[in-house]
Short mmCIF file of C-alpha atoms in Angstrom, two decimals:
data_model
loop_
_atom_site.label_atom_id
_atom_site.label_comp_id
_atom_site.label_asym_id
_atom_site.label_seq_id
_atom_site.Cartn_x
_atom_site.Cartn_y
_atom_site.Cartn_z
CA MET A 1 12.52 -67.75 90.04
CA THR A 2 10.39 -66.52 92.60
CA THR A 3 7.90 -64.21 92.01
CA TYR A 4 8.24 -61.14 95.48
CA SER A 5 6.70 -58.08 96.19
CA ALA A 6 7.99 -55.00 97.67
CA THR A 7 7.33 -52.37 99.84
CA VAL A 8 9.64 -49.29 99.53
CA THR A 9 8.51 -46.82 102.02
CA VAL A 10 10.21 -42.93 101.48
CA ARG A 11 9.47 -40.22 103.85
CA LEU A 12 11.16 -36.72 105.04
CA LYS A 13 13.40 -37.23 107.51
CA GLN A 14 12.86 -35.30 110.40
CA GLY A 15 13.50 -31.92 110.38
CA VAL A 16 13.49 -31.58 106.71
CA LEU A 17 10.14 -28.91 105.46
CA ASP A 18 7.70 -30.52 104.09
CA PRO A 19 5.27 -27.44 102.70
CA GLU A 20 2.66 -29.64 101.00
CA ALA A 21 1.75 -31.97 104.03
CA GLN A 22 1.63 -28.43 106.45
CA THR A 23 -0.48 -26.98 103.26
CA THR A 24 -2.88 -29.95 103.34
CA LYS A 25 -3.19 -29.67 107.21
CA GLN A 26 -4.29 -26.37 106.50
CA ALA A 27 -6.97 -27.23 104.44
CA LEU A 28 -8.54 -29.89 107.07
CA GLU A 29 -7.72 -27.03 109.82
CA ARG A 30 -10.48 -24.83 107.42
CA LEU A 31 -12.48 -27.38 106.57
CA GLY A 32 -13.14 -27.21 110.43
CA PHE A 33 -11.40 -30.96 111.99
CA GLU A 34 -8.48 -30.99 114.69
CA LEU A 35 -5.30 -32.65 114.23
CA ASP A 36 -2.15 -32.56 115.61
CA SER A 37 0.12 -33.34 112.91
CA LEU A 38 0.25 -34.26 109.23
CA SER A 39 2.64 -36.46 107.43
CA SER A 40 2.78 -37.72 104.46
CA VAL A 41 4.99 -40.80 103.11
CA ASP A 42 5.65 -41.84 99.64
CA GLN A 43 5.32 -45.78 99.17
CA PHE A 44 5.91 -47.88 95.65
CA GLU A 45 4.61 -51.15 95.79
CA ILE A 46 7.15 -53.11 93.53
CA GLU A 47 6.85 -56.30 91.76
CA LEU A 48 9.73 -58.58 90.85
CA ASP A 49 11.36 -62.02 89.74
CA ALA A 50 14.03 -63.06 92.13
CA GLU A 51 15.87 -66.10 92.30
CA SER A 52 15.95 -65.20 96.55
CA GLU A 53 14.86 -63.16 98.49
CA ASN A 54 18.24 -61.35 99.53
CA SER A 55 18.77 -60.98 95.36
CA ALA A 56 15.10 -59.49 95.68
CA ARG A 57 15.83 -56.70 98.87
CA GLU A 58 19.01 -55.83 96.93
CA ARG A 59 18.04 -55.39 93.31
CA VAL A 60 14.92 -53.29 95.80
CA THR A 61 17.26 -51.46 97.52
CA GLU A 62 19.73 -50.34 94.65
CA MET A 63 16.61 -48.85 92.42
CA THR A 64 15.63 -46.75 96.13
CA GLU A 65 18.84 -45.39 96.40
CA ARG A 66 19.38 -44.90 92.79
CA LEU A 67 15.85 -43.46 91.95
CA LEU A 68 13.05 -43.37 94.22
CA ALA A 69 14.51 -42.19 97.24
CA ASN A 70 16.81 -38.83 97.57
CA PRO A 71 19.24 -40.02 100.10
CA THR A 72 19.87 -36.31 101.47
CA MET A 73 16.35 -35.93 102.05
CA HIS A 74 14.71 -39.41 102.65
CA ASP A 75 14.72 -41.60 105.67
CA TYR A 76 13.41 -45.60 103.76
CA GLU A 77 12.29 -48.72 104.36
CA VAL A 78 12.44 -51.78 102.50
CA THR A 79 9.34 -54.67 103.73
CA LEU A 80 9.58 -58.03 100.96
CA ASP A 81 7.05 -60.88 100.18
CA GLN A 82 6.75 -63.89 98.90
CA ARG A 83 3.66 -63.88 96.28
CA MET B 1 -8.64 -37.52 125.08
CA THR B 2 -5.98 -39.41 124.42
CA THR B 3 -3.73 -39.23 121.22
CA TYR B 4 -3.99 -41.34 118.49
CA SER B 5 -1.86 -42.20 115.43
CA ALA B 6 -3.27 -42.53 111.88
CA THR B 7 -2.01 -43.14 108.58
CA VAL B 8 -4.10 -43.12 105.25
CA THR B 9 -3.03 -45.40 102.53
CA VAL B 10 -4.66 -44.31 99.12
CA ARG B 11 -4.02 -45.54 95.88
CA LEU B 12 -5.38 -45.17 92.66
CA LYS B 13 -8.27 -48.60 92.09
CA GLN B 14 -7.78 -50.66 89.73
CA GLY B 15 -7.77 -49.88 86.54
CA VAL B 16 -7.28 -45.98 87.10
CA LEU B 17 -4.15 -45.21 84.87
CA ASP B 18 -1.60 -44.11 86.44
CA PRO B 19 1.11 -42.06 84.40
CA GLU B 20 3.54 -40.33 87.06
CA ALA B 21 4.58 -44.31 88.17
CA GLN B 22 4.67 -45.78 84.23
CA THR B 23 7.40 -43.44 84.43
CA THR B 24 9.02 -44.05 87.26
CA LYS B 25 9.02 -47.93 86.57
CA GLN B 26 10.18 -47.06 82.73
CA ALA B 27 13.11 -45.15 84.06
CA LEU B 28 14.35 -47.93 86.56
CA GLU B 29 14.22 -50.06 83.51
CA ARG B 30 16.17 -47.79 81.78
CA LEU B 31 19.20 -47.50 84.72
CA GLY B 32 19.07 -51.48 83.66
CA PHE B 33 16.46 -53.23 86.35
CA GLU B 34 13.97 -55.40 85.31
CA LEU B 35 10.81 -55.44 86.74
CA ASP B 36 7.34 -56.46 85.96
CA SER B 37 5.07 -53.94 88.38
CA LEU B 38 5.46 -51.03 89.83
CA SER B 39 2.51 -48.57 91.66
CA SER B 40 2.91 -46.42 93.90
CA VAL B 41 0.21 -44.89 97.17
CA ASP B 42 0.31 -42.09 98.32
CA GLN B 43 0.16 -42.40 102.91
CA PHE B 44 -0.74 -39.80 105.65
CA GLU B 45 0.32 -39.79 109.10
CA ILE B 46 -2.03 -38.36 111.45
CA GLU B 47 -2.15 -37.14 114.95
CA LEU B 48 -5.29 -36.32 116.30
CA ASP B 49 -6.11 -35.84 120.55
CA ALA B 50 -9.66 -37.83 120.69
CA GLU B 51 -12.24 -39.42 123.48
CA SER B 52 -12.45 -42.84 121.81
CA GLU B 53 -10.90 -45.13 119.02
CA ASN B 54 -14.21 -44.60 117.17
CA SER B 55 -14.13 -40.77 117.32
CA ALA B 56 -10.55 -40.64 116.02
CA ARG B 57 -11.39 -43.14 113.78
CA GLU B 58 -14.59 -41.13 112.01
CA ARG B 59 -12.65 -38.09 111.91
CA VAL B 60 -10.29 -39.59 109.91
CA THR B 61 -12.80 -41.38 107.86
CA GLU B 62 -14.65 -37.94 107.47
CA MET B 63 -11.19 -35.88 106.44
CA THR B 64 -9.84 -38.77 103.98
CA GLU B 65 -13.37 -38.65 101.75
CA ARG B 66 -13.65 -34.86 102.07
CA LEU B 67 -10.29 -33.89 101.26
CA LEU B 68 -6.93 -36.53 101.36
CA ALA B 69 -8.73 -39.36 98.71
CA ASN B 70 -11.57 -38.72 95.41
CA PRO B 71 -13.70 -41.83 96.10
CA THR B 72 -14.03 -41.46 92.39
CA MET B 73 -10.20 -42.64 92.06
CA HIS B 74 -9.35 -43.58 95.09
CA ASP B 75 -9.68 -46.51 97.41
CA TYR B 76 -8.80 -45.43 100.85
CA GLU B 77 -7.72 -47.55 104.84
CA VAL B 78 -7.43 -46.18 107.87
CA THR B 79 -5.04 -47.91 110.65
CA LEU B 80 -5.38 -46.50 113.78
CA ASP B 81 -2.92 -46.82 116.63
CA GLN B 82 -3.21 -45.22 120.71
CA ARG B 83 0.08 -43.57 121.37
#
Protein backbone atom coordinates (compact mmCIF):
# COMPACT_ATOMS: atom_id res chain seq x y z
CA MET A 1 0.00 0.00 0.00
CA THR A 2 1.23 3.47 -0.83
CA THR A 3 0.02 6.74 0.66
CA TYR A 4 -1.31 9.22 -1.87
CA SER A 5 -2.21 12.83 -1.45
CA ALA A 6 -5.12 13.91 -3.62
CA THR A 7 -6.32 17.42 -4.32
CA VAL A 8 -9.93 17.81 -5.43
CA THR A 9 -10.83 21.20 -6.89
CA VAL A 10 -14.55 21.93 -7.08
CA ARG A 11 -15.79 25.01 -8.88
CA LEU A 12 -19.19 26.21 -10.06
CA LYS A 13 -19.93 25.55 -13.71
CA GLN A 14 -19.79 28.51 -16.05
CA GLY A 15 -23.08 30.42 -15.74
CA VAL A 16 -24.04 29.26 -12.25
CA LEU A 17 -24.48 32.31 -10.01
CA ASP A 18 -22.21 32.64 -6.98
CA PRO A 19 -23.75 35.24 -4.63
CA GLU A 20 -21.07 34.67 -1.99
CA ALA A 21 -18.26 35.52 -4.42
CA GLN A 22 -20.28 38.50 -5.64
CA THR A 23 -20.61 39.78 -2.07
CA THR A 24 -16.89 39.31 -1.45
CA LYS A 25 -16.08 41.25 -4.62
CA GLN A 26 -18.37 44.11 -3.55
CA ALA A 27 -16.84 44.16 -0.07
CA LEU A 28 -13.36 44.48 -1.61
CA GLU A 29 -14.62 47.30 -3.83
CA ARG A 30 -16.08 49.10 -0.81
CA LEU A 31 -12.63 48.86 0.76
CA GLY A 32 -11.31 50.71 -2.29
CA PHE A 33 -9.78 47.82 -4.25
CA GLU A 34 -10.17 47.59 -8.02
CA LEU A 35 -10.72 44.15 -9.52
CA ASP A 36 -12.38 42.74 -12.65
CA SER A 37 -13.76 39.53 -11.24
CA LEU A 38 -13.59 37.20 -8.28
CA SER A 39 -14.62 33.59 -8.14
CA SER A 40 -14.26 31.13 -5.34
CA VAL A 41 -13.24 27.52 -5.53
CA ASP A 42 -13.39 24.74 -2.93
CA GLN A 43 -10.42 22.49 -2.58
CA PHE A 44 -10.16 19.30 -0.56
CA GLU A 45 -6.85 17.71 0.31
CA ILE A 46 -7.28 14.01 0.98
CA GLU A 47 -4.67 11.51 2.11
CA LEU A 48 -5.38 7.86 1.47
CA ASP A 49 -3.64 4.50 1.16
CA ALA A 50 -4.12 2.57 -2.05
CA GLU A 51 -2.58 -0.25 -4.07
CA SER A 52 -1.90 1.94 -7.07
CA GLU A 53 -2.28 5.45 -8.37
CA ASN A 54 -5.18 4.31 -10.52
CA SER A 55 -7.07 2.84 -7.61
CA ALA A 56 -6.44 6.00 -5.51
CA ARG A 57 -7.72 8.16 -8.37
CA GLU A 58 -10.81 6.01 -8.81
CA ARG A 59 -11.64 6.13 -5.12
CA VAL A 60 -11.19 9.91 -4.90
CA THR A 61 -13.26 10.46 -8.05
CA GLU A 62 -16.05 8.37 -6.53
CA MET A 63 -15.85 10.36 -3.25
CA THR A 64 -16.11 13.55 -5.28
CA GLU A 65 -19.09 12.42 -7.30
CA ARG A 66 -20.95 11.04 -4.30
CA LEU A 67 -20.31 13.81 -1.78
CA LEU A 68 -17.84 16.61 -2.51
CA ALA A 69 -19.31 17.98 -5.72
CA ASN A 70 -22.77 18.27 -7.17
CA PRO A 71 -22.38 17.31 -10.84
CA THR A 72 -25.35 19.48 -11.80
CA MET A 73 -23.66 22.64 -10.55
CA HIS A 74 -19.96 21.88 -10.30
CA ASP A 75 -16.97 20.98 -12.40
CA TYR A 76 -14.17 19.19 -10.63
CA GLU A 77 -10.57 18.14 -11.08
CA VAL A 78 -8.62 15.48 -9.20
CA THR A 79 -4.82 15.61 -8.99
CA LEU A 80 -2.74 13.00 -7.21
CA ASP A 81 0.74 12.91 -5.69
CA GLN A 82 2.57 10.02 -4.16
CA ARG A 83 3.67 10.90 -0.63
CA MET B 1 -2.10 48.13 -17.95
CA THR B 2 -1.94 44.36 -18.06
CA THR B 3 -4.60 41.93 -16.88
CA TYR B 4 -3.40 39.48 -14.26
CA SER B 5 -5.08 36.42 -12.88
CA ALA B 6 -4.30 35.81 -9.21
CA THR B 7 -5.02 32.71 -7.18
CA VAL B 8 -5.23 33.15 -3.42
CA THR B 9 -5.14 29.94 -1.39
CA VAL B 10 -6.32 30.27 2.20
CA ARG B 11 -5.94 27.35 4.59
CA LEU B 12 -6.27 26.97 8.35
CA LYS B 13 -2.98 27.09 10.25
CA GLN B 14 -1.65 23.79 11.59
CA GLY B 15 -3.48 22.98 14.83
CA VAL B 16 -6.63 25.02 14.16
CA LEU B 17 -9.64 22.71 14.32
CA ASP B 18 -11.79 22.34 11.22
CA PRO B 19 -15.13 20.80 12.26
CA GLU B 20 -16.55 21.09 8.74
CA ALA B 21 -13.70 19.03 7.25
CA GLN B 22 -14.06 16.55 10.11
CA THR B 23 -17.76 16.15 9.35
CA THR B 24 -17.05 15.68 5.64
CA LYS B 25 -14.45 12.99 6.45
CA GLN B 26 -16.95 11.17 8.70
CA ALA B 27 -19.65 11.38 6.04
CA LEU B 28 -17.27 9.79 3.50
CA GLU B 29 -16.43 7.05 6.01
CA ARG B 30 -20.13 6.38 6.57
CA LEU B 31 -20.44 5.93 2.80
CA GLY B 32 -17.76 3.22 3.09
CA PHE B 33 -14.70 5.13 1.86
CA GLU B 34 -11.32 4.72 3.57
CA LEU B 35 -9.17 7.82 3.93
CA ASP B 36 -6.44 8.98 6.32
CA SER B 37 -7.26 12.66 6.44
CA LEU B 38 -9.24 15.38 4.75
CA SER B 39 -8.67 19.10 4.94
CA SER B 40 -10.40 21.86 3.10
CA VAL B 41 -8.90 24.93 1.54
CA ASP B 42 -10.52 28.08 0.16
CA GLN B 43 -9.29 29.43 -3.10
CA PHE B 44 -10.15 32.76 -4.71
CA GLU B 45 -9.47 33.49 -8.36
CA ILE B 46 -9.17 37.22 -8.93
CA GLU B 47 -8.70 39.06 -12.21
CA LEU B 48 -7.32 42.56 -12.05
CA ASP B 49 -5.56 45.17 -14.18
CA ALA B 50 -2.24 46.49 -12.93
CA GLU B 51 0.85 48.32 -14.14
CA SER B 52 3.18 45.48 -13.24
CA GLU B 53 3.26 42.03 -11.72
CA ASN B 54 4.65 43.51 -8.50
CA SER B 55 1.83 45.98 -8.16
CA ALA B 56 -0.78 43.26 -8.87
CA ARG B 57 0.82 41.01 -6.26
CA GLU B 58 0.87 43.82 -3.68
CA ARG B 59 -2.76 44.67 -4.26
CA VAL B 60 -3.90 41.03 -4.02
CA THR B 61 -1.83 40.48 -0.87
CA GLU B 62 -3.47 43.51 0.71
CA MET B 63 -6.96 42.25 -0.28
CA THR B 64 -6.10 38.92 1.30
CA GLU B 65 -4.86 40.42 4.55
CA ARG B 66 -7.78 42.82 4.85
CA LEU B 67 -10.64 40.54 3.88
CA LEU B 68 -10.01 37.08 2.45
CA ALA B 69 -7.92 35.57 5.25
CA ASN B 70 -7.75 36.00 8.99
CA PRO B 71 -4.02 36.07 9.81
CA THR B 72 -4.68 34.67 13.29
CA MET B 73 -6.20 31.48 11.90
CA HIS B 74 -5.07 31.20 8.30
CA ASP B 75 -1.97 30.80 6.20
CA TYR B 76 -2.21 32.03 2.63
CA GLU B 77 -0.39 31.92 -0.68
CA VAL B 78 -0.75 34.24 -3.67
CA THR B 79 0.21 33.09 -7.17
CA LEU B 80 -0.05 35.29 -10.23
CA ASP B 81 -0.32 34.69 -13.98
CA GLN B 82 -0.35 37.20 -16.77
CA ARG B 83 -3.48 36.74 -18.92
